[in-house]
Amino acid sequence: MKSSQRLNEGTLPEGLLQTEAHNGRSLNQANFPKTVPILPLRGLVVYPHTVVPLNVGQPRSIRLLDSTDSQNGFIGLCASHDRERTMPGPEEIFRIGTIAAVHRQLRRQDNTVRMLVNGLNRFRIISFVTTEPFLVAEIEPLPEDIRSTTQTEAMSRNLVDMFMRLAEFVPSIPADLLTSSLSPENPLQLVYTIATYLQLDLSDAQKFLEFNSMAEKLGWLVRHIGKETEILEMGQRIRSEAFGQMEQAQREYFLREQLKAIQRELGEADEREVEAQHFRSKIDEADMPAEARQEAERELSRLTKLPVAAAEYGVVRTYLEWLVSLPWGQATPDNLDLQHARIVLDEDHHGLDEVKERIVEFLAVRRLRKGRQLDNTAESSYRPDRLGAILCFVGPPGVGKTSLGRSIARAMGRKFARISLGGMRDEAEIRGHRRTYIGALP
């Protein structure tokens, strides 16, 4: 909905919204003025059969009001094309407007005027007589087709019902309007009264004023109010659903807090909270790199939100156990003494000369790479990220593959860690696909 067409700077006096006959001012073909001063309005369209408050502050407009007091009291109200223009010229205002009578004026200390105008009839500008000290135009009346038919009578009654339905969603529509001014017996006053209280943008408000037939006006209002009511009803449903969800979430939160309080009183601890605290302390103790710590904290956050009975709970828990059990940041200096390595291998194993020779060659390469790192760390062929290496021992069970690995660790001064993969038939266990897919690990 656009900005309000009415200027709600104060409440209109009771009974002020009425026709020109009640105010003693009426126009017909005989007394319709030939020329009137034109007061351009910014972002506002005033309709016949309505009384609207206006604020006037431009010097040109105040001079117009001073002149109107000494003449017949009629002014022409026309909306300007651009609401940002403070002093629009003849080419910048709409040619169809409303002739109105000025009823009350209140001059303020800031040199502005607050007034009430009563819209009487539509008119069309023929030409402008003068532009100084204010706009004066030659006008002609613009009659309206107010013939009543069965269709227009039915549309009028339907319009009243629809507008009263809309008023339930719009608090700015006064309650006395619904009981005093919405009479299908006077369809012209009915449509203009309703249009005044609708929040229309300038183009729609001007288009409505320019409709000539009552059927056009009624049909346009019925469609517009129907669409506006549908939007407001949908908005109310969305708000109700949102409030309902908020209330449900608050209720669940309150019950959980109550349950925690009861468990504390009974000396019982929430299983999830205990495990979360355990993993949180383990993550703090582990010297993880930033990327690994971020992933661990993300998984811990998931764990605290999952029910203990959920299938994913066990998967996340196992993954966290893997993360915190890894020796992050723990390292031992390598002993690359080839003679010492040969002694250790000979002490632990008899025979296997080819295997021992291959292990010593491997350690020699490691020693050479370490020396190159000390001599020239900027050499392009040196890649620190390739310092690690993998030795693969192939053979049936019991030939000494694991014991050779233990001997290599003892020779290099490293801690030996054994991860048994016996019986595995799928590389998914090592690659981690079992966690990527359903129940995947690690």
CSV table of C-alpha atoms in Angstrom, one decimal:
chain,number,residue,atom,x,y,z
A,1,MET,CA,0.0,0.0,0.0
A,2,LYS,CA,1.2,3.5,-0.9
A,3,SER,CA,1.5,6.6,1.3
A,4,SER,CA,-1.8,7.8,2.6
A,5,GLN,CA,-3.7,10.2,0.4
A,6,ARG,CA,-5.3,12.0,3.4
A,7,LEU,CA,-3.2,14.4,5.5
A,8,ASN,CA,-3.8,13.0,9.0
A,9,GLU,CA,-2.4,15.9,11.0
A,10,GLY,CA,-5.5,16.0,13.2
A,11,THR,CA,-8.9,14.4,13.5
A,12,LEU,CA,-11.7,16.0,11.5
A,13,PRO,CA,-14.5,17.4,13.5
A,14,GLU,CA,-17.5,15.1,14.0
A,15,GLY,CA,-19.9,15.3,11.0
A,16,LEU,CA,-17.5,17.2,8.9
A,17,LEU,CA,-17.5,14.7,6.0
A,18,GLN,CA,-20.6,15.7,4.1
A,19,THR,CA,-21.9,16.9,0.8
A,20,GLU,CA,-21.9,20.5,-0.5
A,21,ALA,CA,-25.7,20.8,0.1
A,22,HIS,CA,-25.2,20.5,3.8
A,23,ASN,CA,-22.7,23.4,3.8
A,24,GLY,CA,-24.9,25.8,1.9
A,25,ARG,CA,-22.6,25.8,-1.1
A,26,SER,CA,-23.7,24.2,-4.4
A,27,LEU,CA,-22.8,24.5,-8.0
A,28,ASN,CA,-24.8,24.1,-11.1
A,29,GLN,CA,-24.5,25.0,-14.8
A,30,ALA,CA,-25.8,28.6,-14.1
A,31,ASN,CA,-23.4,29.6,-11.2
A,32,PHE,CA,-20.4,27.5,-12.2
A,33,PRO,CA,-17.4,29.9,-12.4
A,34,LYS,CA,-15.7,30.5,-15.7
A,35,THR,CA,-12.3,31.1,-14.1
A,36,VAL,CA,-10.8,30.0,-10.8
A,37,PRO,CA,-7.4,30.2,-9.1
A,38,ILE,CA,-5.6,26.9,-9.3
A,39,LEU,CA,-3.9,25.5,-6.2
A,40,PRO,CA,-1.5,22.7,-7.2
A,41,LEU,CA,-1.4,19.7,-4.8
A,42,ARG,CA,1.6,17.5,-4.2
A,43,GLY,CA,0.8,13.8,-4.0
A,44,LEU,CA,-2.8,14.4,-3.2
A,45,VAL,CA,-6.1,14.2,-5.1
A,46,VAL,CA,-9.2,15.9,-3.6
A,47,TYR,CA,-12.6,14.4,-4.7
A,48,PRO,CA,-16.0,16.0,-4.9
A,49,HIS,CA,-18.4,15.4,-2.0
A,50,THR,CA,-15.5,15.2,0.5
A,51,VAL,CA,-14.0,17.6,3.1
A,52,VAL,CA,-10.2,17.4,3.4
A,53,PRO,CA,-7.6,19.2,5.6
A,54,LEU,CA,-4.8,20.9,3.7
A,55,ASN,CA,-1.5,22.5,4.7
A,56,VAL,CA,-0.4,25.5,2.6
A,57,GLY,CA,3.1,27.0,3.0
A,58,GLN,CA,4.2,28.4,-0.4
A,59,PRO,CA,4.0,32.2,-0.7
A,60,ARG,CA,2.2,31.8,-4.0
A,61,SER,CA,-0.4,29.6,-2.5
A,62,ILE,CA,-0.9,31.9,0.5
A,63,ARG,CA,-1.4,34.9,-1.9
A,64,LEU,CA,-4.0,32.7,-3.7
A,65,LEU,CA,-5.9,32.2,-0.4
A,66,ASP,CA,-5.8,35.9,0.4
A,67,SER,CA,-7.3,36.7,-3.0
A,68,THR,CA,-9.9,33.9,-2.7
A,69,ASP,CA,-11.3,35.4,0.6
A,70,SER,CA,-12.2,38.6,-1.2
A,71,GLN,CA,-13.8,36.8,-4.2
A,72,ASN,CA,-16.3,34.0,-4.5
A,73,GLY,CA,-14.4,31.6,-2.3
A,74,PHE,CA,-13.9,28.9,-4.9
A,75,ILE,CA,-10.5,27.4,-5.8
A,76,GLY,CA,-9.5,24.7,-8.2
A,77,LEU,CA,-7.5,21.8,-6.8
A,78,CYS,CA,-5.3,19.9,-9.3
A,79,ALA,CA,-2.6,17.4,-8.5
A,80,SER,CA,0.9,18.0,-9.8
A,81,HIS,CA,2.7,15.3,-11.8
A,82,ASP,CA,5.8,15.5,-9.7
A,83,ARG,CA,5.3,15.6,-5.9
A,84,GLU,CA,8.8,16.9,-5.4
A,85,ARG,CA,8.2,20.1,-7.3
A,86,THR,CA,7.3,22.9,-4.8
A,87,MET,CA,6.0,25.4,-7.5
A,88,PRO,CA,4.7,23.4,-10.5
A,89,GLY,CA,3.9,25.3,-13.6
A,90,PRO,CA,0.9,25.0,-16.0
A,91,GLU,CA,2.4,22.1,-17.9
A,92,GLU,CA,3.2,20.2,-14.7
A,93,ILE,CA,-0.4,19.7,-13.3
A,94,PHE,CA,-3.2,17.4,-14.4
A,95,ARG,CA,-5.9,19.1,-16.5
A,96,ILE,CA,-8.8,17.5,-14.5
A,97,GLY,CA,-9.4,18.5,-10.9
A,98,THR,CA,-12.0,19.4,-8.3
A,99,ILE,CA,-13.5,22.8,-7.7
A,100,ALA,CA,-13.7,23.3,-3.9
A,101,ALA,CA,-14.9,25.8,-1.3
A,102,VAL,CA,-12.6,26.9,1.5
A,103,HIS,CA,-14.4,26.6,4.8
A,104,ARG,CA,-11.9,27.2,7.6
A,105,GLN,CA,-8.4,28.7,7.7
A,106,LEU,CA,-6.0,28.7,10.6
A,107,ARG,CA,-2.9,30.8,10.1
A,108,ARG,CA,0.1,29.6,12.2
A,109,GLN,CA,3.1,31.3,13.5
A,110,ASP,CA,5.4,29.6,11.0
A,111,ASN,CA,3.5,31.5,8.1
A,112,THR,CA,1.7,28.3,7.0
A,113,VAL,CA,-2.1,28.0,6.7
A,114,ARG,CA,-4.2,25.0,7.9
A,115,MET,CA,-7.5,24.9,6.1
A,116,LEU,CA,-10.5,22.7,5.3
A,117,VAL,CA,-11.7,22.5,1.8
A,118,ASN,CA,-15.0,21.0,0.6
A,119,GLY,CA,-14.8,19.3,-2.8
A,120,LEU,CA,-17.8,20.2,-5.0
A,121,ASN,CA,-17.6,19.3,-8.6
A,122,ARG,CA,-15.1,18.1,-11.2
A,123,PHE,CA,-13.8,20.5,-13.9
A,124,ARG,CA,-11.4,20.5,-16.8
A,125,ILE,CA,-8.9,23.2,-17.5
A,126,ILE,CA,-9.4,24.8,-20.9
A,127,SER,CA,-6.5,27.3,-20.7
A,128,PHE,CA,-4.5,29.3,-18.2
A,129,VAL,CA,-5.4,33.0,-18.0
A,130,THR,CA,-2.3,34.0,-15.9
A,131,THR,CA,0.5,32.5,-13.9
A,132,GLU,CA,1.4,35.4,-11.7
A,133,PRO,CA,1.0,36.1,-8.8
A,134,PHE,CA,-0.6,32.6,-8.9
A,135,LEU,CA,-2.2,30.3,-11.4
A,136,VAL,CA,-5.6,31.2,-12.8
A,137,ALA,CA,-7.3,29.0,-15.4
A,138,GLU,CA,-10.4,29.1,-17.5
A,139,ILE,CA,-12.4,25.9,-16.7
A,140,GLU,CA,-15.5,24.0,-17.8
A,141,PRO,CA,-17.6,21.6,-15.7
A,142,LEU,CA,-17.1,17.9,-16.2
A,143,PRO,CA,-20.5,16.2,-15.6
A,144,GLU,CA,-20.7,12.7,-14.3
A,145,ASP,CA,-22.9,9.9,-15.4
A,146,ILE,CA,-24.8,9.0,-12.3
A,147,ARG,CA,-27.6,7.0,-13.8
A,148,SER,CA,-28.7,4.3,-11.5
A,149,THR,CA,-29.3,0.8,-12.8
A,150,THR,CA,-29.9,-2.6,-11.2
A,151,GLN,CA,-26.2,-3.4,-11.8
A,152,THR,CA,-24.9,-0.2,-10.2
A,153,GLU,CA,-27.2,-0.6,-7.2
A,154,ALA,CA,-26.0,-4.1,-6.6
A,155,MET,CA,-22.4,-3.0,-7.0
A,156,SER,CA,-23.0,-0.2,-4.5
A,157,ARG,CA,-24.3,-2.5,-1.9
A,158,ASN,CA,-21.5,-5.0,-2.5
A,159,LEU,CA,-19.0,-2.1,-2.2
A,160,VAL,CA,-20.3,-1.1,1.2
A,161,ASP,CA,-19.9,-4.6,2.5
A,162,MET,CA,-16.4,-5.0,1.1
A,163,PHE,CA,-15.3,-1.6,2.5
A,164,MET,CA,-16.6,-2.5,6.0
A,165,ARG,CA,-14.6,-5.8,5.7
A,166,LEU,CA,-11.5,-3.8,4.8
A,167,ALA,CA,-12.1,-1.4,7.7
A,168,GLU,CA,-11.5,-4.3,10.1
A,169,PHE,CA,-7.9,-4.4,9.0
A,170,VAL,CA,-7.3,-0.6,8.7
A,171,PRO,CA,-7.5,1.2,12.1
A,172,SER,CA,-7.2,4.6,10.4
A,173,ILE,CA,-10.7,4.3,9.0
A,174,PRO,CA,-13.0,6.1,11.5
A,175,ALA,CA,-15.9,4.1,13.0
A,176,ASP,CA,-18.4,6.9,12.5
A,177,LEU,CA,-17.7,6.9,8.8
A,178,LEU,CA,-19.0,3.3,8.6
A,179,THR,CA,-22.4,4.3,10.1
A,180,SER,CA,-23.0,7.8,8.8
A,181,SER,CA,-21.6,8.2,5.3
A,182,LEU,CA,-21.7,4.8,3.6
A,183,SER,CA,-25.2,5.0,2.0
A,184,PRO,CA,-25.8,3.1,-1.3
A,185,GLU,CA,-28.7,5.6,-1.9
A,186,ASN,CA,-26.1,8.3,-2.9
A,187,PRO,CA,-23.6,6.4,-5.0
A,188,LEU,CA,-21.6,9.4,-6.0
A,189,GLN,CA,-20.9,10.4,-2.4
A,190,LEU,CA,-20.3,6.7,-1.6
A,191,VAL,CA,-17.5,6.1,-4.1
A,192,TYR,CA,-15.7,9.4,-3.5
A,193,THR,CA,-15.9,8.9,0.3
A,194,ILE,CA,-14.4,5.4,0.0
A,195,ALA,CA,-11.7,6.5,-2.4
A,196,THR,CA,-10.7,9.3,0.0
A,197,TYR,CA,-10.0,6.8,2.8
A,198,LEU,CA,-8.2,4.3,0.5
A,199,GLN,CA,-4.4,4.6,0.4
A,200,LEU,CA,-4.0,5.1,-3.3
A,201,ASP,CA,-0.9,6.2,-5.1
A,202,LEU,CA,-1.2,9.4,-7.2
A,203,SER,CA,-1.7,7.8,-10.6
A,204,ASP,CA,-4.5,5.6,-9.3
A,205,ALA,CA,-6.2,8.4,-7.4
A,206,GLN,CA,-6.1,10.7,-10.5
A,207,LYS,CA,-7.3,7.9,-12.8
A,208,PHE,CA,-10.3,7.3,-10.5
A,209,LEU,CA,-11.2,11.0,-10.5
A,210,GLU,CA,-11.2,11.0,-14.4
A,211,PHE,CA,-13.6,8.1,-14.6
A,212,ASN,CA,-16.9,9.5,-16.1
A,213,SER,CA,-19.4,6.7,-15.4
A,214,MET,CA,-20.6,5.4,-12.1
A,215,ALA,CA,-20.2,1.8,-13.4
A,216,GLU,CA,-16.4,2.5,-14.0
A,217,LYS,CA,-15.9,3.9,-10.5
A,218,LEU,CA,-17.8,1.1,-8.8
A,219,GLY,CA,-16.1,-1.6,-10.7
A,220,TRP,CA,-12.6,-0.2,-10.1
A,221,LEU,CA,-13.2,0.2,-6.4
A,222,VAL,CA,-14.6,-3.3,-6.0
A,223,ARG,CA,-11.5,-4.8,-7.7
A,224,HIS,CA,-9.1,-2.6,-5.8
A,225,ILE,CA,-10.7,-3.3,-2.4
A,226,GLY,CA,-11.0,-7.0,-3.1
A,227,LYS,CA,-7.3,-7.2,-3.9
A,228,GLU,CA,-6.3,-5.0,-0.9
A,229,THR,CA,-8.4,-7.1,1.5
A,230,GLU,CA,-6.9,-10.3,0.2
A,231,ILE,CA,-3.4,-8.9,0.8
A,232,LEU,CA,-4.3,-7.8,4.3
A,233,GLU,CA,-5.9,-11.1,5.2
A,234,MET,CA,-2.9,-13.0,3.9
A,235,GLY,CA,-0.6,-10.7,6.0
A,236,GLN,CA,-2.8,-11.4,9.0
A,237,ARG,CA,-2.6,-15.2,8.5
A,238,ILE,CA,1.2,-15.0,8.1
A,239,ARG,CA,1.5,-13.0,11.3
A,240,SER,CA,-0.8,-15.4,13.2
A,241,GLU,CA,1.2,-18.4,12.0
A,242,ALA,CA,4.5,-16.6,12.9
A,243,PHE,CA,3.1,-15.8,16.4
A,244,GLY,CA,1.9,-19.3,16.8
A,245,GLN,CA,5.3,-20.7,15.9
A,246,MET,CA,7.0,-18.2,18.3
A,247,GLU,CA,4.6,-19.2,21.1
A,248,GLN,CA,5.3,-22.9,20.4
A,249,ALA,CA,9.1,-22.3,20.4
A,250,GLN,CA,8.8,-20.3,23.6
A,251,ARG,CA,6.7,-23.0,25.2
A,252,GLU,CA,9.2,-25.7,24.2
A,253,TYR,CA,12.1,-23.6,25.5
A,254,PHE,CA,10.3,-23.0,28.8
A,255,LEU,CA,9.6,-26.8,29.2
A,256,ARG,CA,13.3,-27.6,28.4
A,257,GLU,CA,14.5,-25.1,31.0
A,258,GLN,CA,12.0,-26.6,33.5
A,259,LEU,CA,13.3,-30.1,32.7
A,260,LYS,CA,16.9,-29.0,33.2
A,261,ALA,CA,16.0,-27.4,36.6
A,262,ILE,CA,14.3,-30.6,37.7
A,263,GLN,CA,17.3,-32.7,36.6
A,264,ARG,CA,19.7,-30.4,38.6
A,265,GLU,CA,17.5,-30.7,41.7
A,266,LEU,CA,17.6,-34.5,41.4
A,267,GLY,CA,21.3,-34.5,40.8
A,268,GLU,CA,20.8,-35.8,37.2
A,269,ALA,CA,22.6,-34.3,34.3
A,270,ASP,CA,21.5,-33.9,30.7
A,271,GLU,CA,23.3,-36.5,28.7
A,272,ARG,CA,23.7,-34.2,25.7
A,273,GLU,CA,25.0,-31.4,27.8
A,274,VAL,CA,27.5,-33.7,29.6
A,275,GLU,CA,28.9,-35.0,26.3
A,276,ALA,CA,29.0,-31.5,24.8
A,277,GLN,CA,31.0,-30.3,27.7
A,278,HIS,CA,33.3,-33.2,27.4
A,279,PHE,CA,34.0,-32.6,23.7
A,280,ARG,CA,34.3,-28.9,24.3
A,281,SER,CA,37.1,-29.4,26.8
A,282,LYS,CA,38.8,-31.9,24.5
A,283,ILE,CA,38.7,-29.5,21.6
A,284,ASP,CA,40.2,-26.8,23.8
A,285,GLU,CA,43.0,-29.1,24.9
A,286,ALA,CA,43.8,-30.3,21.4
A,287,ASP,CA,46.2,-28.1,19.5
A,288,MET,CA,44.1,-28.2,16.3
A,289,PRO,CA,44.8,-26.0,13.3
A,290,ALA,CA,42.2,-23.3,12.6
A,291,GLU,CA,40.4,-25.3,9.8
A,292,ALA,CA,40.1,-28.5,12.0
A,293,ARG,CA,38.9,-26.5,15.0
A,294,GLN,CA,36.3,-24.8,13.0
A,295,GLU,CA,35.0,-28.1,11.7
A,296,ALA,CA,35.0,-29.6,15.2
A,297,GLU,CA,33.0,-26.7,16.7
A,298,ARG,CA,30.5,-26.9,13.8
A,299,GLU,CA,30.0,-30.6,14.5
A,300,LEU,CA,29.7,-30.0,18.2
A,301,SER,CA,27.0,-27.4,17.6
A,302,ARG,CA,25.1,-30.0,15.5
A,303,LEU,CA,25.5,-32.5,18.3
A,304,THR,CA,23.9,-30.2,20.9
A,305,LYS,CA,20.8,-29.7,18.7
A,306,LEU,CA,20.2,-33.4,17.8
A,307,PRO,CA,18.1,-35.6,20.0
A,308,VAL,CA,20.0,-38.4,21.6
A,309,ALA,CA,17.8,-41.0,19.9
A,310,ALA,CA,18.4,-39.6,16.4
A,311,ALA,CA,20.4,-41.8,14.1
A,312,GLU,CA,22.7,-38.9,13.1
A,313,TYR,CA,23.6,-38.3,16.8
A,314,GLY,CA,25.8,-41.4,16.9
A,315,VAL,CA,27.5,-40.5,13.6
A,316,VAL,CA,28.4,-37.0,14.8
A,317,ARG,CA,29.5,-38.3,18.2
A,318,THR,CA,31.9,-40.9,16.6
A,319,TYR,CA,33.3,-38.2,14.2
A,320,LEU,CA,34.1,-35.9,17.1
A,321,GLU,CA,35.7,-38.8,19.0
A,322,TRP,CA,38.0,-39.3,16.0
A,323,LEU,CA,38.8,-35.6,15.8
A,324,VAL,CA,39.8,-35.1,19.5
A,325,SER,CA,41.7,-38.4,19.7
A,326,LEU,CA,44.2,-37.4,16.9
A,327,PRO,CA,47.6,-36.2,18.1
A,328,TRP,CA,47.2,-32.6,16.8
A,329,GLY,CA,50.4,-30.5,17.2
A,330,GLN,CA,52.4,-33.4,18.7
A,331,ALA,CA,55.7,-34.2,17.0
A,332,THR,CA,59.0,-35.8,17.8
A,333,PRO,CA,62.4,-35.0,16.2
A,334,ASP,CA,63.5,-37.6,13.6
A,335,ASN,CA,66.7,-39.5,14.3
A,336,LEU,CA,68.2,-40.1,10.9
A,337,ASP,CA,71.4,-41.8,12.0
A,338,LEU,CA,71.8,-44.6,9.4
A,339,GLN,CA,74.2,-46.7,11.5
A,340,HIS,CA,71.8,-46.6,14.5
A,341,ALA,CA,68.9,-47.6,12.3
A,342,ARG,CA,70.8,-50.6,11.0
A,343,ILE,CA,71.7,-51.7,14.5
A,344,VAL,CA,68.0,-51.5,15.6
A,345,LEU,CA,66.8,-53.4,12.5
A,346,ASP,CA,69.4,-56.1,13.1
A,347,GLU,CA,68.5,-56.4,16.8
A,348,ASP,CA,64.8,-56.8,16.1
A,349,HIS,CA,64.9,-59.0,13.0
A,350,HIS,CA,67.2,-61.8,11.6
A,351,GLY,CA,67.5,-62.0,7.9
A,352,LEU,CA,65.3,-59.8,5.7
A,353,ASP,CA,68.4,-58.2,4.3
A,354,GLU,CA,66.7,-56.8,1.2
A,355,VAL,CA,64.0,-55.3,3.3
A,356,LYS,CA,66.4,-53.7,5.7
A,357,GLU,CA,68.5,-52.3,2.9
A,358,ARG,CA,65.4,-50.7,1.4
A,359,ILE,CA,64.5,-49.2,4.8
A,360,VAL,CA,68.0,-47.8,5.2
A,361,GLU,CA,67.8,-46.3,1.7
A,362,PHE,CA,64.5,-44.7,2.6
A,363,LEU,CA,66.1,-43.1,5.7
A,364,ALA,CA,69.1,-42.0,3.7
A,365,VAL,CA,66.8,-40.1,1.3
A,366,ARG,CA,65.0,-38.5,4.3
A,367,ARG,CA,68.4,-37.4,5.7
A,368,LEU,CA,69.4,-36.0,2.3
A,369,ARG,CA,66.2,-34.0,2.0
A,370,LYS,CA,66.6,-32.7,5.5
A,371,GLY,CA,70.1,-31.6,4.6
A,372,ARG,CA,68.9,-29.8,1.5
A,373,GLN,CA,66.3,-28.0,3.6
A,374,LEU,CA,69.1,-26.7,5.9
A,375,ASP,CA,71.4,-25.8,3.0
A,376,ASN,CA,68.9,-24.1,0.7
A,377,THR,CA,65.3,-23.8,1.7
A,378,ALA,CA,64.5,-21.6,-1.2
A,379,GLU,CA,65.3,-24.2,-3.9
A,380,SER,CA,62.3,-24.6,-6.1
A,381,SER,CA,62.5,-28.4,-6.2
A,382,TYR,CA,62.1,-28.6,-2.4
A,383,ARG,CA,58.5,-29.1,-1.3
A,384,PRO,CA,57.9,-28.9,2.5
A,385,ASP,CA,54.4,-30.3,2.0
A,386,ARG,CA,56.0,-33.5,0.6
A,387,LEU,CA,58.2,-34.3,3.7
A,388,GLY,CA,55.8,-37.2,4.6
A,389,ALA,CA,56.3,-40.6,3.0
A,390,ILE,CA,54.5,-43.9,3.0
A,391,LEU,CA,56.2,-47.3,3.1
A,392,CYS,CA,54.0,-50.3,2.0
A,393,PHE,CA,54.9,-53.8,3.2
A,394,VAL,CA,53.2,-56.6,1.4
A,395,GLY,CA,53.0,-60.2,2.6
A,396,PRO,CA,50.9,-62.8,4.4
A,397,PRO,CA,50.1,-62.5,8.1
A,398,GLY,CA,52.9,-63.2,10.5
A,399,VAL,CA,55.9,-62.4,8.4
A,400,GLY,CA,56.9,-59.3,10.3
A,401,LYS,CA,55.2,-56.3,8.6
A,402,THR,CA,54.0,-54.7,11.8
A,403,SER,CA,57.2,-55.4,13.7
A,404,LEU,CA,59.2,-53.8,11.0
A,405,GLY,CA,57.1,-50.7,11.4
A,406,ARG,CA,57.7,-50.7,15.1
A,407,SER,CA,61.5,-51.1,14.5
A,408,ILE,CA,61.5,-48.1,12.1
A,409,ALA,CA,59.7,-46.0,14.7
A,410,ARG,CA,62.2,-47.0,17.4
A,411,ALA,CA,65.1,-46.3,15.0
A,412,MET,CA,63.8,-42.8,14.2
A,413,GLY,CA,62.8,-42.0,17.8
A,414,ARG,CA,59.1,-41.7,16.9
A,415,LYS,CA,56.1,-43.0,18.8
A,416,PHE,CA,54.5,-46.0,17.2
A,417,ALA,CA,50.7,-45.9,16.6
A,418,ARG,CA,48.9,-49.0,15.3
A,419,ILE,CA,45.6,-48.8,13.4
A,420,SER,CA,44.4,-52.3,12.6
A,421,LEU,CA,42.5,-52.6,9.2
A,422,GLY,CA,42.4,-56.4,9.2
A,423,GLY,CA,39.2,-57.8,7.6
A,424,MET,CA,38.3,-54.6,5.7
A,425,ARG,CA,37.1,-55.0,2.2
A,426,ASP,CA,36.2,-51.4,1.2
A,427,GLU,CA,38.4,-48.4,0.9
A,428,ALA,CA,35.4,-46.3,2.1
A,429,GLU,CA,36.5,-47.0,5.7
A,430,ILE,CA,39.8,-45.1,5.1
A,431,ARG,CA,38.5,-42.5,2.6
A,432,GLY,CA,35.7,-41.5,4.9
A,433,HIS,CA,32.9,-42.2,2.5
A,434,ARG,CA,30.9,-43.9,5.2
A,435,ARG,CA,30.4,-40.5,6.8
A,436,THR,CA,29.8,-38.7,3.5
A,437,TYR,CA,27.0,-41.1,2.9
A,438,ILE,CA,24.5,-42.7,5.3
A,439,GLY,CA,26.3,-43.6,8.6
A,440,ALA,CA,29.6,-42.6,7.1
A,441,LEU,CA,32.9,-42.8,9.0
A,442,PRO,CA,35.2,-41.3,10.0
